[in-house]
Coordinates of C-alpha atoms in Angstrom, one line a residue:
Chain A
M509 CA 131.5 108.1 127.4
I510 CA 131.3 108.9 123.7
G511 CA 133.0 106.3 121.6
K512 CA 131.7 103.5 123.7
E513 CA 128.4 103.1 122.0
K514 CA 126.5 99.9 121.8
K515 CA 127.4 97.9 118.7
S516 CA 123.8 98.0 117.5
T517 CA 123.8 101.8 117.6
I518 CA 126.9 102.0 115.5
A519 CA 125.7 99.4 113.1
G520 CA 122.4 101.3 112.8
F521 CA 124.2 104.4 111.7
L522 CA 126.5 102.7 109.2
A523 CA 124.0 100.2 107.7
P524 CA 122.2 102.4 105.2
A525 CA 125.5 103.5 103.5
V526 CA 127.3 100.2 103.8
I527 CA 124.3 98.1 102.5
S528 CA 123.6 100.4 99.6
L529 CA 127.3 100.7 98.5
A530 CA 127.6 96.9 98.8
L531 CA 124.6 96.4 96.6
I532 CA 125.5 98.9 93.9
G533 CA 129.3 98.7 94.2
I534 CA 130.2 95.2 95.1
A535 CA 127.4 93.1 93.5
P536 CA 128.2 94.4 90.0
L537 CA 131.9 93.7 90.6
L538 CA 131.1 90.1 91.5
Y539 CA 128.9 89.9 88.4
A540 CA 131.8 91.3 86.3
L541 CA 134.0 88.6 87.9
Y542 CA 131.5 85.9 86.9
T543 CA 131.2 87.4 83.3
S544 CA 135.0 87.5 83.0
L545 CA 135.1 83.7 83.5
H546 CA 132.7 83.0 80.6
Y547 CA 132.5 83.3 76.9
F548 CA 129.9 86.0 76.9
N549 CA 129.0 87.7 73.6
L550 CA 126.0 90.0 73.4
T551 CA 125.3 89.0 69.9
N552 CA 125.2 85.3 70.6
L553 CA 124.0 84.7 74.2
R554 CA 123.2 81.1 73.5
A555 CA 126.9 80.4 73.2
L556 CA 127.4 81.5 76.8
R557 CA 129.8 79.0 78.5
F558 CA 132.3 78.8 81.4
I559 CA 135.8 79.1 80.1
G560 CA 137.8 79.6 83.3
L561 CA 140.7 82.0 83.0
E562 CA 140.9 82.0 79.2
N563 CA 139.7 85.6 79.0
Y564 CA 142.4 86.7 81.4
Q565 CA 145.0 84.7 79.5
D566 CA 143.9 86.5 76.3
V567 CA 144.1 89.9 78.0
L568 CA 147.4 89.4 79.6
T569 CA 149.0 88.3 76.3
D570 CA 147.1 90.9 74.3
S571 CA 149.5 93.6 73.1
V572 CA 146.6 95.9 72.2
F573 CA 145.6 96.0 75.8
W574 CA 149.0 96.7 77.1
T575 CA 149.5 99.4 74.4
A576 CA 146.4 101.1 75.6
I577 CA 147.6 100.9 79.2
G578 CA 151.0 102.2 78.1
R579 CA 149.4 105.0 76.1
T580 CA 147.4 106.0 79.2
F581 CA 150.5 106.3 81.3
V582 CA 152.3 108.2 78.5
L583 CA 149.5 110.7 78.7
L584 CA 149.8 110.9 82.5
M585 CA 153.5 111.3 82.4
T586 CA 153.4 114.0 79.7
A587 CA 150.5 116.0 81.1
L588 CA 151.1 115.7 84.8
P589 CA 154.6 117.2 85.0
I590 CA 153.5 120.2 82.9
Q591 CA 150.4 120.6 85.1
I592 CA 152.5 120.5 88.3
A593 CA 155.1 123.0 86.9
L594 CA 152.5 125.4 85.6
G595 CA 150.3 124.9 88.6
L596 CA 153.2 125.6 91.0
G597 CA 154.2 128.7 89.1
I598 CA 150.7 130.1 89.0
A599 CA 150.2 129.3 92.7
L600 CA 153.4 131.2 93.6
V601 CA 152.2 134.2 91.7
L602 CA 148.8 134.1 93.3
H603 CA 150.4 133.7 96.7
Q604 CA 152.2 137.0 96.5
P605 CA 150.7 139.8 98.5
G606 CA 148.7 142.6 96.8
L607 CA 146.3 142.9 93.8
T608 CA 143.5 141.3 95.8
L609 CA 140.7 141.9 93.4
L610 CA 142.6 140.6 90.3
K611 CA 143.7 137.5 92.3
T612 CA 140.1 136.7 93.4
L613 CA 139.0 137.0 89.8
T614 CA 141.8 134.7 88.6
R615 CA 141.0 132.2 91.3
L616 CA 137.3 132.2 90.2
G617 CA 138.5 131.9 86.6
L618 CA 140.5 128.8 87.5
V619 CA 137.3 127.1 88.8
L620 CA 135.7 127.2 85.4
P621 CA 137.8 124.5 83.5
M622 CA 137.6 122.0 86.3
A623 CA 133.9 122.2 86.6
T624 CA 133.2 122.0 82.8
T625 CA 131.4 118.9 81.8
Y626 CA 134.2 116.6 80.4
A627 CA 132.1 115.6 77.4
V628 CA 131.6 119.3 76.5
V629 CA 135.4 119.9 76.5
G630 CA 135.6 117.2 73.8
L631 CA 132.8 118.7 71.8
L632 CA 134.4 122.1 72.1
G633 CA 137.7 120.6 70.9
Q634 CA 136.0 119.4 67.8
V635 CA 135.0 123.0 67.0
M636 CA 138.1 124.8 68.2
F637 CA 140.7 122.4 66.7
N638 CA 138.9 121.8 63.4
Q639 CA 141.4 122.0 60.5
S640 CA 139.5 124.5 58.4
F641 CA 137.1 126.5 60.6
G642 CA 138.9 126.0 64.0
V643 CA 139.9 129.1 65.9
V644 CA 143.2 127.4 67.0
N645 CA 144.5 127.2 63.5
Q646 CA 143.5 130.8 63.0
L647 CA 145.3 131.9 66.2
I648 CA 148.5 130.0 65.4
G649 CA 148.2 131.5 61.9
F650 CA 148.7 134.9 63.4
V651 CA 152.2 133.9 64.5
G652 CA 152.9 132.4 61.1
I653 CA 152.2 128.7 61.7
D654 CA 150.5 126.8 58.9
P655 CA 147.1 125.2 59.7
V656 CA 147.5 121.8 61.5
N657 CA 145.4 118.7 61.0
W658 CA 144.8 118.2 64.7
I659 CA 142.0 115.5 64.7
G660 CA 143.2 113.5 61.7
D661 CA 146.8 113.0 62.6
S662 CA 148.0 110.5 65.3
T663 CA 150.6 112.7 67.0
N664 CA 148.6 115.9 66.7
A665 CA 145.5 114.2 68.1
F666 CA 147.5 113.1 71.1
I667 CA 148.9 116.6 71.6
M668 CA 145.4 118.0 71.4
I669 CA 144.3 115.6 74.2
V670 CA 147.3 116.6 76.3
F671 CA 146.4 120.2 75.7
W672 CA 142.8 119.8 77.0
D673 CA 144.0 117.7 79.9
I674 CA 146.4 120.5 80.9
W675 CA 143.7 123.2 80.3
Q676 CA 141.2 121.3 82.5
W677 CA 143.5 120.2 85.3
T678 CA 146.3 122.8 85.8
P679 CA 143.7 124.9 87.7
F680 CA 143.1 122.0 90.0
V681 CA 146.9 121.6 90.7
T682 CA 147.2 125.4 91.2
L683 CA 144.4 125.6 93.7
V684 CA 145.6 122.6 95.6
L685 CA 149.2 124.0 95.9
L686 CA 147.8 127.5 96.7
A687 CA 145.9 125.9 99.6
G688 CA 149.2 124.2 100.6
L689 CA 151.1 127.5 100.5
T690 CA 148.6 129.1 102.9
T691 CA 149.5 126.5 105.5
V692 CA 153.1 127.7 105.7
P693 CA 153.4 129.7 108.9
G694 CA 153.7 133.4 108.0
E695 CA 156.6 134.2 110.4
V696 CA 158.7 131.3 109.0
E697 CA 158.2 132.4 105.4
E698 CA 158.9 136.1 106.3
A699 CA 162.1 135.1 108.1
A700 CA 163.3 132.9 105.2
K701 CA 162.6 135.7 102.7
L702 CA 164.6 138.2 104.8
E703 CA 167.4 135.6 105.0
T704 CA 167.6 135.0 101.2
K705 CA 166.4 136.7 98.0
N706 CA 166.5 133.4 96.2
W707 CA 162.9 132.2 95.7
W708 CA 164.1 128.7 94.9
T709 CA 165.7 128.3 98.3
V710 CA 162.6 129.5 100.0
L711 CA 160.5 127.1 97.9
R712 CA 162.7 124.1 98.3
Y713 CA 163.4 124.4 102.1
V714 CA 160.5 126.3 103.5
Q715 CA 157.4 125.9 101.4
L716 CA 157.9 122.4 99.8
P717 CA 157.4 120.4 103.1
F718 CA 154.0 122.1 103.4
L719 CA 153.2 121.4 99.7
M720 CA 153.8 117.6 100.0
P721 CA 150.3 116.6 101.1
G722 CA 148.8 118.5 98.2
L723 CA 151.3 117.1 95.8
V724 CA 150.6 113.5 96.8
A725 CA 146.9 114.2 96.6
V726 CA 147.4 115.5 93.1
L727 CA 149.4 112.4 92.2
I728 CA 146.7 110.0 93.5
L729 CA 143.8 111.8 92.0
R730 CA 145.4 112.5 88.6
T731 CA 146.5 108.9 88.3
A732 CA 143.0 107.6 89.1
D733 CA 141.3 110.1 86.9
T734 CA 143.6 109.4 83.9
L735 CA 142.9 105.6 84.2
K736 CA 139.2 106.6 84.1
L737 CA 139.6 109.1 81.3
F738 CA 136.7 108.6 78.8
D739 CA 134.3 111.4 78.2
M740 CA 136.5 114.1 76.7
V741 CA 138.4 111.7 74.4
F742 CA 135.2 109.9 73.4
T743 CA 133.5 113.1 72.3
L744 CA 136.7 114.5 70.6
T745 CA 138.4 111.6 68.8
R746 CA 136.6 108.4 69.7
G747 CA 140.1 107.0 70.3
G748 CA 141.3 107.7 66.8
P749 CA 142.8 108.3 64.3
G750 CA 143.5 104.6 64.2
S751 CA 144.0 103.9 67.9
A752 CA 146.3 106.9 68.6
T753 CA 144.2 108.2 71.4
E754 CA 142.5 104.9 72.5
F755 CA 143.1 105.1 76.3
I756 CA 142.3 102.1 78.5
A757 CA 138.7 103.0 79.4
L758 CA 137.9 103.7 75.7
M759 CA 139.4 100.4 74.7
I760 CA 137.3 98.4 77.2
Q761 CA 134.2 100.3 76.2
R762 CA 134.9 99.4 72.5
V763 CA 135.4 95.7 73.3
G764 CA 132.4 95.5 75.5
F765 CA 129.8 97.6 73.7
R766 CA 130.9 97.9 70.2
G767 CA 132.6 94.5 69.9
F768 CA 130.0 93.0 72.2
D769 CA 132.5 90.7 73.9
Q770 CA 131.5 91.3 77.5
G771 CA 133.5 88.4 78.8
L772 CA 136.8 89.7 77.5
A773 CA 135.9 93.3 78.4
S774 CA 135.0 92.2 81.9
A775 CA 138.4 90.5 82.3
Q776 CA 140.1 93.8 81.0
A777 CA 138.0 95.8 83.5
I778 CA 138.9 93.5 86.4
I779 CA 142.6 93.8 85.5
L780 CA 142.2 97.6 85.3
L781 CA 140.5 97.5 88.7
I782 CA 143.5 95.6 90.2
I783 CA 146.0 98.0 88.7
T784 CA 144.0 101.0 90.1
I785 CA 143.7 99.4 93.6
V786 CA 147.3 98.4 93.8
L787 CA 148.4 102.0 92.7
S788 CA 146.0 103.7 95.1
Q789 CA 147.0 101.4 97.9
L790 CA 150.6 102.2 97.3
Y791 CA 149.9 105.9 97.3
I792 CA 147.6 105.9 100.3
R793 CA 149.8 103.7 102.4
F794 CA 152.7 106.0 101.6
F795 CA 150.7 109.1 102.3
Y796 CA 147.7 108.7 104.6
K797 CA 149.8 107.1 107.4
E798 CA 148.1 108.9 110.2
V799 CA 144.5 107.9 109.3
Chain B
M189 CA 156.4 153.3 98.5
S190 CA 160.0 154.3 99.0
N191 CA 160.9 151.2 100.9
R192 CA 159.9 148.9 98.1
A193 CA 162.7 146.9 96.5
P194 CA 163.9 148.2 93.2
G195 CA 162.2 146.5 90.2
S196 CA 159.1 145.7 92.2
E197 CA 157.0 148.0 89.8
R198 CA 158.1 145.8 87.0
S199 CA 157.3 142.6 88.9
L200 CA 153.9 144.0 89.7
T201 CA 153.3 144.6 86.0
A202 CA 154.5 141.1 85.2
Q203 CA 152.1 139.7 87.8
V204 CA 149.2 141.6 86.3
I205 CA 150.0 140.4 82.8
I206 CA 150.5 136.8 84.0
M207 CA 147.1 136.8 85.7
L208 CA 145.3 138.4 82.7
V209 CA 146.8 135.7 80.5
I210 CA 145.6 132.9 82.9
L211 CA 142.1 134.5 83.0
L212 CA 142.0 134.7 79.2
F213 CA 143.2 131.1 78.9
C214 CA 140.5 129.8 81.3
V215 CA 137.6 131.9 79.8
F216 CA 138.4 131.9 76.1
P217 CA 137.0 128.4 75.3
F218 CA 133.7 129.4 77.0
Y219 CA 133.6 132.6 74.9
W220 CA 134.1 130.5 71.8
M221 CA 131.5 128.0 72.8
V222 CA 128.9 130.7 73.4
T223 CA 129.6 132.7 70.3
T224 CA 129.6 129.5 68.1
S225 CA 126.2 128.7 69.6
L226 CA 124.9 132.0 68.3
K227 CA 126.1 131.4 64.7
T228 CA 124.1 129.9 61.9
Q229 CA 125.6 126.8 60.4
L230 CA 126.9 128.7 57.4
V231 CA 128.7 131.2 59.6
A232 CA 130.0 128.5 62.0
L233 CA 131.6 126.7 59.1
E234 CA 133.4 129.7 57.6
S235 CA 137.1 129.4 57.2
P236 CA 138.9 131.2 58.7
P237 CA 136.4 131.7 61.6
V238 CA 134.6 135.0 61.9
W239 CA 134.6 137.0 65.1
V240 CA 132.0 139.5 64.2
F241 CA 128.5 138.3 63.0
S242 CA 124.9 138.9 63.7
P243 CA 123.9 136.5 66.5
T244 CA 120.8 134.3 66.3
L245 CA 119.0 132.2 68.9
D246 CA 117.9 129.6 66.3
N247 CA 120.3 126.9 67.5
Y248 CA 118.8 127.1 71.0
R249 CA 115.2 127.1 69.8
E250 CA 115.9 124.1 67.5
A251 CA 117.9 122.2 70.1
L252 CA 115.5 122.8 73.0
F253 CA 112.1 122.3 71.3
E254 CA 112.7 120.3 68.1
D255 CA 115.4 117.9 69.1
G256 CA 114.3 117.3 72.7
V257 CA 117.2 118.8 74.5
L258 CA 114.8 120.3 77.0
Q259 CA 113.6 116.8 78.0
T260 CA 117.1 115.6 78.4
L261 CA 117.9 118.6 80.6
L262 CA 114.9 117.8 82.7
N263 CA 116.1 114.2 82.9
S264 CA 119.5 115.4 84.0
I265 CA 117.9 117.5 86.7
I266 CA 115.7 114.7 88.0
I267 CA 118.6 112.3 88.1
A268 CA 121.1 114.6 89.6
V269 CA 118.8 116.0 92.3
S270 CA 117.4 112.5 93.3
T271 CA 120.8 110.9 93.6
T272 CA 122.1 113.8 95.6
I273 CA 119.2 113.6 98.1
L274 CA 119.6 109.9 98.3
A275 CA 123.3 110.1 98.9
V276 CA 122.9 112.7 101.6
V277 CA 120.2 110.7 103.4
L278 CA 122.2 107.5 103.3
G279 CA 125.6 109.0 103.8
L280 CA 125.0 111.4 106.8
P281 CA 124.5 108.8 109.5
A282 CA 127.6 106.9 108.3
A283 CA 129.6 110.2 108.3
Y284 CA 128.5 110.8 111.8
A285 CA 129.5 107.3 112.9
L286 CA 132.9 107.7 111.3
A287 CA 133.4 111.0 113.1
R288 CA 132.1 110.0 116.6
F289 CA 132.3 106.3 117.3
E290 CA 135.3 104.0 117.7
F291 CA 134.8 100.5 116.2
R292 CA 136.9 97.7 114.8
G293 CA 137.5 98.0 111.0
K294 CA 137.0 101.7 110.9
K295 CA 140.1 102.2 108.9
D296 CA 139.2 99.5 106.4
L297 CA 135.7 100.9 106.0
W298 CA 137.2 104.3 105.3
F299 CA 139.6 102.8 102.7
W300 CA 136.7 101.0 101.1
F301 CA 134.9 104.3 100.7
I302 CA 138.0 105.8 99.1
T303 CA 138.4 103.0 96.5
N304 CA 134.9 103.7 95.3
R305 CA 136.0 107.1 94.2
M306 CA 139.0 105.6 92.4
V307 CA 137.2 102.8 90.4
S308 CA 136.8 103.5 86.7
P309 CA 133.2 103.8 85.7
I310 CA 133.8 101.3 82.9
V311 CA 134.4 98.6 85.5
L312 CA 130.9 99.0 86.8
A313 CA 129.3 99.9 83.4
L314 CA 129.7 96.5 82.0
P315 CA 127.9 94.5 84.7
F316 CA 125.4 97.2 85.3
F317 CA 124.4 97.1 81.7
L318 CA 123.8 93.3 81.9
I319 CA 122.0 93.4 85.3
A320 CA 119.8 96.3 84.2
R321 CA 119.0 94.5 80.9
N322 CA 118.0 91.4 82.8
L323 CA 115.9 93.3 85.2
G324 CA 114.3 95.4 82.5
M325 CA 115.8 98.5 84.0
L326 CA 117.5 100.0 81.0
D327 CA 116.6 103.5 80.1
K328 CA 115.0 104.3 83.5
H329 CA 115.8 107.3 85.7
I330 CA 116.1 105.1 88.8
T331 CA 118.9 103.1 87.3
L332 CA 121.2 106.1 86.9
I333 CA 120.1 107.5 90.2
L334 CA 121.2 104.3 91.9
I335 CA 124.5 103.9 90.1
Y336 CA 125.5 107.5 90.6
L337 CA 125.4 106.7 94.3
T338 CA 128.7 104.8 93.8
F339 CA 130.5 108.1 93.5
N340 CA 128.2 110.4 95.4
L341 CA 128.0 108.4 98.6
P342 CA 131.7 108.6 99.2
I343 CA 131.8 112.3 98.5
V344 CA 129.0 113.0 101.0
I345 CA 130.6 110.7 103.6
W346 CA 134.1 112.3 103.3
I347 CA 133.0 115.9 103.4
C348 CA 130.5 115.4 106.2
T349 CA 132.8 113.2 108.3
D350 CA 135.1 116.1 108.2
Q351 CA 132.3 118.5 109.1
F352 CA 131.1 116.4 112.1
R353 CA 134.6 116.1 113.5
S354 CA 134.8 119.9 113.6
I355 CA 131.7 120.1 115.9
P356 CA 132.7 120.0 119.6
K357 CA 132.0 116.7 121.3
D358 CA 131.0 118.5 124.5
L359 CA 127.6 119.1 122.8
D360 CA 127.0 115.4 122.4
E361 CA 128.1 114.7 126.0
A362 CA 125.9 117.3 127.5
A363 CA 122.9 116.1 125.5
K364 CA 123.7 112.6 126.6
L365 CA 123.6 113.5 130.3
E366 CA 120.2 115.0 129.6
G367 CA 119.2 111.5 128.5
A368 CA 118.9 112.1 124.7
S369 CA 119.2 109.1 122.5
Q370 CA 122.1 108.8 120.1
F371 CA 119.8 109.3 117.1
R372 CA 118.4 112.5 118.6
I373 CA 121.8 113.9 119.3
F374 CA 122.7 113.2 115.7
S375 CA 119.6 114.5 114.1
Q376 CA 118.7 117.5 116.4
I377 CA 122.1 118.7 117.7
C378 CA 124.8 117.8 115.2
L379 CA 122.9 117.8 112.0
P380 CA 121.9 121.5 112.1
L381 CA 125.5 122.4 112.8
A382 CA 126.7 120.2 109.9
M383 CA 124.6 122.0 107.3
P384 CA 127.6 123.7 105.6
G385 CA 129.1 120.3 104.9
V386 CA 125.8 119.0 103.7
A387 CA 125.4 121.9 101.3
V388 CA 128.9 121.6 99.9
S389 CA 128.7 117.8 99.4
S390 CA 125.3 118.2 97.8
I391 CA 126.7 120.7 95.3
F392 CA 129.5 118.3 94.5
S393 CA 127.2 115.4 94.2
F394 CA 125.0 117.4 91.8
I395 CA 128.0 118.5 89.6
F396 CA 129.4 115.0 89.3
S397 CA 126.1 113.5 88.4
W398 CA 125.2 116.3 86.0
N399 CA 128.6 115.8 84.2
E400 CA 128.5 112.0 84.0
L401 CA 128.6 110.5 80.5
M402 CA 129.7 106.8 80.4
F403 CA 126.8 105.3 82.4
A404 CA 124.3 107.6 80.7
L405 CA 125.6 106.4 77.3
V406 CA 125.4 102.8 78.2
L407 CA 122.3 102.6 80.3
T408 CA 119.9 105.1 78.6
R409 CA 118.3 105.4 75.1
N410 CA 115.5 107.9 75.0
A411 CA 113.2 108.1 78.0
A412 CA 116.0 108.7 80.6
R413 CA 118.7 110.1 78.3
T414 CA 120.7 112.8 80.0
A415 CA 121.9 116.1 78.4
P416 CA 125.5 115.1 77.9
A417 CA 124.5 111.8 76.2
M418 CA 122.2 113.8 74.0
A419 CA 124.9 116.2 73.0
V420 CA 127.1 113.2 72.0
S421 CA 124.3 111.9 69.8
F422 CA 124.5 115.0 67.7
M423 CA 128.0 113.9 66.6
E424 CA 126.8 111.1 64.3
G425 CA 127.2 111.5 60.6
Y426 CA 128.5 114.2 58.3
N427 CA 127.8 117.9 58.2
L428 CA 127.6 118.2 61.9
P429 CA 125.4 120.9 63.3
Y430 CA 128.2 122.7 65.2
G431 CA 126.1 125.7 66.3
K432 CA 123.5 123.4 67.8
I433 CA 126.1 121.2 69.5
M434 CA 127.6 124.3 71.1
A435 CA 124.1 125.6 72.1
T436 CA 123.5 122.3 73.9
S437 CA 126.9 122.4 75.4
T438 CA 126.3 125.9 76.8
L439 CA 123.0 124.8 78.3
I440 CA 124.8 121.9 80.0
V441 CA 127.7 123.9 81.3
I442 CA 126.0 127.0 82.7
P443 CA 124.3 125.4 85.7
V444 CA 127.3 123.5 86.8
L445 CA 129.5 126.6 86.5
I446 CA 127.2 128.5 88.7
F447 CA 127.3 125.8 91.3
A448 CA 131.0 125.4 91.1
L449 CA 131.5 129.2 91.6
L450 CA 129.2 129.0 94.6
A451 CA 131.3 126.2 96.1
S452 CA 134.6 127.4 94.8
R453 CA 136.1 127.9 98.3
Q454 CA 135.5 124.3 99.2
L455 CA 136.1 122.9 95.7
V456 CA 139.7 121.9 96.2
R457 CA 139.1 120.4 99.6
G458 CA 136.2 118.4 98.2
L459 CA 138.2 117.1 95.2
T460 CA 141.2 116.2 97.3
M461 CA 139.0 114.6 100.0
G462 CA 140.3 116.9 102.6
A463 CA 144.0 116.1 102.0
V464 CA 144.8 119.7 101.8
K465 CA 143.3 121.9 104.5

């Protein structure tokens, strides 16, 4: 009986969300599509004219655009494996029995980085990584490392961003994998642990299958979030020095709002959107088969 | 404890140390943010940094009352609360429909909701800026409230669909036999039972809106400027007021941390869209 509702009833329930998302989500996209087909400069709106696919041609042949995309994926491929390795290690420690209070405290502690306003992480980075008064240089000084120019050097600035990304998102990976570990049936895990003392064997053959959904979720979300990455880098380095930390979202923002070329920036944004959708389609088709 | 494996004392100590290191690592940046916010500019710029100093609340006073951070915090509250309420009101019926009804294109609709969570804000920021400019809607609260729906509606819909699915269908059927309309079943029977999901998705929606920067930077100037956008504006020029920046950062972060800790049990599930149960 339920599930055979009148079409009008179903439509009535869905309409508010669908209409509002269409208006605020799809309409702007169509407008971006329109803009991307025009010469559209904010400083010279009278020169607005249709130029077909010229912007797209420019973007696709623009090495700066592809460098920014490449840089974004380098960040993802540097930070994500570290986050997964660290996250898995911490999750396994927290999964051990005993020490309940300390574990609860640690789990609450892990919530803090993920919830921190991303822009604030960047501002905090400016203070903590400053070459002269930054606490990071003081701390590494205790183990005999000379002060490092973090913000002003291309490689160091990139390392600093990787560090903050790991700080902010390892807890997320940890908590996801910890949730996955709790789905392993207790008896199976006990039996396996009686069978072998080798934790790696237990992890690989008993726990890993249960961790897969979480790992794929991490993969999907971290990829999407890295493609979006803006706030923390904008407040920390503004993409610099030079363009060492100019990731794709920062580059589009620069072209559109500091270079005022909205047509070109829109074409870049549409291409980024296509890349995002293709990637998430791939992941989701691969993973959410049952939905 | 005689049947414990040898060496387990040592592994217990190792566990304790590992967890303390993790805790320190998570908390230290906050400690540094708060202490820096209590330093005068002179102390804040000392090299190497000082750990012991006499704290002052001047940065907070100055930021809140002279630079207008108080107003931007109020703007942030107005915007985050309004967009959350709107997302819940618009999203709940859709969540109920996705959980209870069978219809063609359900899968596609679900996928469309997902992609909204994936899209980079910059993709929408460009056209939204132009549209808002043409409609004279730049620097208005309502503009941010509406655009924040693009990421808040999907959150509400996912979490609440999940919640509605966990409510037994028998309840719906029984009410239906009594002759209740579908809307009454939704609003008077299922909705009260779905309140945990509503609460969690509201907290998420609030946190994401509160933390948002890019749209706030692009679409506001003064009247509707949010607190994160204000904090960024302190970064212009030389001799940056680091203490004040950290005071503002602290004021921005404290409320979301409280909410995040409240929802910490559901946090992972919310962020992974229920992929991990």
